[in-house]
XYZ file of C-alpha atoms in Angstrom:
317
model
C 0.042 0.115 0.009
C 2.776 2.328 0.919
C 4.732 1.590 -2.296
C 1.835 1.943 -4.378
C 1.381 5.452 -2.982
C 4.940 6.391 -3.136
C 5.716 5.493 -6.683
C 3.296 8.104 -8.360
C 4.835 10.838 -6.077
C 8.435 9.877 -7.022
C 7.430 9.744 -10.841
C 5.631 13.192 -10.691
C 8.698 14.671 -8.832
C 11.176 13.176 -11.341
C 8.892 14.669 -14.285
C 8.854 17.992 -12.764
C 12.593 17.971 -12.164
C 13.255 16.981 -15.909
C 10.650 19.670 -17.186
C 12.145 22.455 -15.079
C 15.927 21.831 -15.319
C 17.540 23.748 -18.030
C 19.785 22.331 -20.474
C 23.493 22.453 -19.584
C 25.916 24.047 -22.011
C 27.950 21.463 -23.969
C 31.073 23.537 -24.162
C 33.552 22.759 -21.343
C 34.845 25.869 -19.534
C 36.368 27.007 -16.222
C 35.447 30.568 -14.957
C 35.800 32.781 -11.925
C 33.901 35.899 -11.068
C 35.557 37.174 -7.781
C 39.219 37.816 -6.544
C 39.826 37.738 -2.812
C 42.909 38.716 -0.928
C 44.813 35.934 0.943
C 47.469 37.991 2.698
C 47.324 40.684 5.410
C 48.094 44.289 3.959
C 47.948 43.028 0.311
C 49.078 45.607 -2.011
C 46.755 44.302 -4.990
C 42.963 44.512 -4.818
C 40.231 44.031 -7.449
C 36.970 45.456 -7.739
C 36.000 43.412 -10.957
C 37.444 40.193 -11.977
C 35.876 37.917 -14.711
C 37.975 35.004 -16.149
C 36.793 32.397 -18.564
C 39.192 29.624 -19.823
C 37.883 27.429 -22.810
C 40.017 24.481 -23.369
C 38.672 24.122 -27.010
C 40.592 26.982 -28.079
C 43.217 27.137 -25.346
C 42.615 30.774 -24.198
C 41.399 32.551 -21.333
C 39.328 35.676 -21.438
C 40.267 38.111 -18.793
C 38.624 41.098 -17.614
C 40.136 42.930 -14.333
C 39.750 46.425 -12.712
C 42.097 46.538 -9.955
C 44.132 48.983 -7.597
C 47.713 48.457 -6.936
C 50.325 49.871 -4.754
C 53.229 47.879 -6.071
C 55.946 49.534 -8.100
C 58.759 47.548 -9.950
C 59.355 44.223 -11.773
C 57.449 41.191 -10.418
C 56.575 37.605 -11.074
C 53.450 35.723 -10.472
C 53.750 32.461 -8.274
C 50.570 30.676 -9.496
C 49.181 27.636 -7.728
C 46.045 25.446 -8.752
C 44.360 23.282 -6.322
C 41.313 21.119 -6.216
C 39.699 19.467 -3.143
C 42.758 20.348 -1.290
C 45.344 18.823 -3.670
C 47.710 21.056 -5.533
C 48.225 19.669 -8.856
C 49.793 22.628 -10.789
C 52.370 25.343 -9.679
C 54.217 27.733 -11.934
C 56.227 31.034 -12.018
C 54.851 33.449 -14.713
C 56.777 36.482 -15.914
C 54.322 39.275 -16.882
C 57.019 40.764 -19.160
C 57.315 37.316 -21.215
C 53.530 37.699 -22.072
C 53.507 41.387 -22.697
C 51.012 42.482 -20.054
C 50.589 46.327 -20.000
C 50.667 47.675 -16.673
C 52.274 44.800 -15.087
C 55.732 45.019 -16.828
C 56.776 46.715 -14.718
C 53.894 47.041 -12.393
C 52.800 50.667 -11.686
C 50.823 51.958 -8.580
C 47.253 53.081 -9.381
C 44.177 51.855 -11.080
C 44.780 48.823 -13.530
C 42.296 47.988 -16.278
C 42.709 44.907 -18.157
C 40.677 43.174 -20.843
C 42.532 40.728 -22.852
C 42.782 36.972 -24.203
C 45.640 34.990 -22.598
C 46.738 31.992 -24.663
C 47.412 28.871 -22.589
C 49.777 26.148 -23.766
C 48.688 22.624 -24.433
C 50.946 21.275 -21.683
C 49.085 23.176 -19.183
C 45.806 22.380 -20.602
C 46.540 18.767 -20.338
C 47.512 18.933 -16.520
C 43.855 19.978 -15.769
C 42.000 16.591 -15.008
C 38.825 16.029 -17.384
C 36.553 15.784 -14.654
C 37.226 19.363 -13.460
C 34.696 20.212 -16.501
C 32.078 17.906 -15.626
C 31.613 17.562 -11.946
C 29.152 19.982 -10.242
C 30.049 22.645 -7.901
C 33.694 22.262 -8.439
C 35.887 23.017 -5.303
C 38.941 24.330 -6.911
C 41.030 27.515 -6.110
C 43.723 29.474 -7.958
C 46.160 31.458 -5.568
C 48.644 33.892 -6.860
C 51.404 35.512 -5.010
C 52.881 38.629 -6.234
C 56.683 38.650 -5.646
C 59.266 41.451 -6.206
C 62.074 40.150 -8.691
C 64.720 41.978 -6.793
C 63.908 40.585 -3.368
C 61.824 37.795 -4.167
C 59.303 39.440 -1.256
C 55.617 38.680 -1.361
C 53.910 41.898 -1.658
C 50.468 40.648 -2.577
C 48.367 37.634 -2.784
C 45.085 36.864 -4.365
C 42.994 33.803 -4.899
C 39.795 32.967 -7.052
C 37.410 30.270 -6.667
C 36.956 28.154 -9.823
C 33.590 27.084 -11.391
C 32.632 25.072 -14.485
C 29.108 26.279 -14.527
C 27.662 23.124 -13.500
C 25.836 22.994 -10.209
C 23.321 20.892 -7.888
C 21.338 23.886 -7.227
C 18.506 23.207 -9.691
C 15.057 24.684 -10.033
C 13.853 21.393 -10.947
C 14.836 19.785 -7.702
C 12.992 22.511 -5.781
C 9.872 22.145 -7.534
C 10.115 18.369 -7.471
C 10.482 18.374 -3.642
C 7.764 20.946 -3.094
C 5.556 18.942 -5.273
C 6.074 15.613 -3.352
C 5.424 17.525 -0.117
C 2.284 19.253 -1.372
C 0.979 15.917 -2.878
C 1.554 14.167 0.474
C -0.527 16.714 2.401
C -3.276 16.641 -0.172
C -3.545 12.971 -0.385
C -3.780 12.723 3.403
C -6.733 15.341 3.413
C -8.518 13.340 0.504
C -7.911 9.963 2.373
C -9.301 11.629 5.529
C -12.371 12.832 3.721
C -13.026 9.347 2.649
C -13.205 8.207 6.033
C -9.705 6.399 6.356
C -8.602 8.588 9.353
C -5.985 6.006 10.410
C -4.389 5.900 7.004
C -4.478 9.541 6.535
C -2.685 10.308 9.833
C 0.041 7.969 8.788
C 0.479 9.816 5.454
C 0.331 13.177 7.228
C 2.778 12.218 9.650
C 5.208 10.804 7.012
C 4.872 13.925 4.913
C 5.701 16.181 7.748
C 8.589 13.995 8.638
C 9.941 14.438 5.030
C 9.169 18.167 5.228
C 11.220 18.473 8.394
C 13.975 16.780 6.641
C 13.938 19.273 4.024
C 13.881 22.072 6.783
C 16.992 20.312 8.416
C 18.882 20.591 5.144
C 18.311 24.255 4.703
C 19.176 24.849 8.233
C 22.671 23.501 7.589
C 23.283 25.916 4.801
C 22.294 28.690 6.966
C 24.840 28.079 9.737
C 28.002 30.161 9.858
C 30.145 27.070 9.019
C 32.457 26.740 5.932
C 30.880 24.128 3.692
C 32.094 22.596 0.560
C 30.632 24.282 -2.812
C 28.422 21.207 -3.471
C 27.034 21.072 0.008
C 26.116 24.817 -0.081
C 24.405 24.405 -3.501
C 22.694 21.179 -2.247
C 21.049 23.180 0.876
C 19.843 25.712 -1.727
C 17.582 23.093 -3.218
C 15.603 23.033 0.260
C 15.490 26.873 1.432
C 11.820 27.142 0.243
C 10.802 24.961 3.001
C 11.992 27.866 5.245
C 10.033 30.429 3.332
C 12.849 31.728 1.424
C 11.153 32.016 -2.007
C 11.717 34.679 -4.543
C 8.344 35.867 -5.926
C 8.753 38.838 -8.224
C 5.470 40.614 -7.384
C 6.601 40.417 -3.701
C 9.893 41.947 -4.691
C 8.137 44.715 -6.394
C 5.770 45.463 -3.229
C 9.047 45.578 -1.035
C 10.881 47.798 -3.206
C 7.816 50.313 -3.313
C 7.302 50.220 0.411
C 11.135 50.889 0.976
C 10.878 53.642 -1.270
C 7.619 55.017 0.137
C 9.019 55.151 3.563
C 12.227 57.231 2.405
C 14.636 54.120 1.901
C 16.870 53.523 -0.985
C 17.164 50.073 -2.550
C 20.630 48.492 -2.971
C 21.757 48.243 -6.347
C 24.830 46.258 -5.973
C 23.546 43.138 -7.660
C 22.309 45.300 -10.723
C 26.106 46.260 -11.357
C 27.574 42.961 -11.761
C 29.279 43.812 -15.191
C 31.341 46.396 -13.295
C 31.605 45.120 -9.856
C 32.475 41.545 -8.551
C 30.332 40.412 -5.768
C 31.032 37.510 -3.569
C 28.291 36.148 -1.100
C 29.663 35.198 2.505
C 28.186 34.016 5.731
C 28.479 35.878 9.053
C 31.896 35.141 10.616
C 32.112 33.187 13.934
C 34.576 35.505 15.236
C 31.734 37.423 17.081
C 30.915 34.193 18.575
C 34.295 33.723 19.834
C 34.336 37.197 21.409
C 31.143 36.751 23.044
C 32.332 33.478 24.712
C 35.434 35.290 25.916
C 33.307 38.179 27.367
C 31.167 35.570 29.052
C 34.147 33.746 30.556
C 35.480 37.086 31.668
C 32.196 37.970 33.333
C 32.002 34.584 35.058
C 35.449 34.943 36.442
C 34.989 38.603 37.611
C 31.571 37.376 39.555
C 33.511 34.510 41.166
C 36.230 36.995 42.313
C 33.523 39.256 43.641
C 31.938 36.317 45.467
C 35.345 35.094 46.906
C 36.058 38.907 48.150
C 32.833 39.050 49.805
C 33.406 36.025 51.585
C 36.209 37.382 53.380
C 34.347 39.923 55.597
C 35.351 40.465 59.289
C 32.490 41.112 61.763
C 32.453 43.477 64.607
C 33.152 40.450 66.795
C 36.334 39.917 65.260
C 35.282 36.646 63.383
C 35.741 36.260 59.551
C 32.637 35.634 57.726
């Protein structure tokens, strides 16, 4: 009885996932849209960073808007790692590839938009699975070293993606349909007089809904998660009420403007500014724990001092 009830739900869920999932692009590529500093007092920062590498033509399209305070001849110490394993490390001299503004590097704003050829030997060192596995966990780290002293004056890193992800609209619709059909079925069965069966169906559906919410809550925690886990939790945020509805967005924007507020336009300027979404840091929790411990120690000290009180009779109390 349970199997016959579950099969139609799974079939409808699979059909919804198939119909609502967009077709993936056939072209293989690796791309990055944000550049982060990985060294204190880094002398090189980027407000825009877009890189797309296509192995089919052996070139990387690079668009960078950066600010540098480094002057002089430099070399790039480049390392590429995937899932914690470093599989490529090379030293690149910008003068050998004729990069304007980097040979030598000059202080100020640097704007570069060019295509960089990538040799076949470098392309061959990239595993083929890197172009197919969803939510690739790969990082490129570049140290900027002065040629004369070999001193590292800047460090930047970029997360690499291949455009494939498990965060799919089809999965969200499929899970929502399964949960909704379970509740509707329990209501229909209850109306037919099978209250015991309806109670079991409703209980199992609510348990499944609770599982969806637990997955979403994992993604809301301030803990670093692998990219594929982050994308997986995004498939269930609808169960927490986090649903984008355009007419609701229009109402919120109207209310914000009507009350004197100004809506943020950062996400509307992605062509000129790189945006990276981050979670709240755990540093505040550590600070709060230290303050709480300090307060407990101070309270214990006060209690200890109050215990050593000498009465008028000369006795200690």
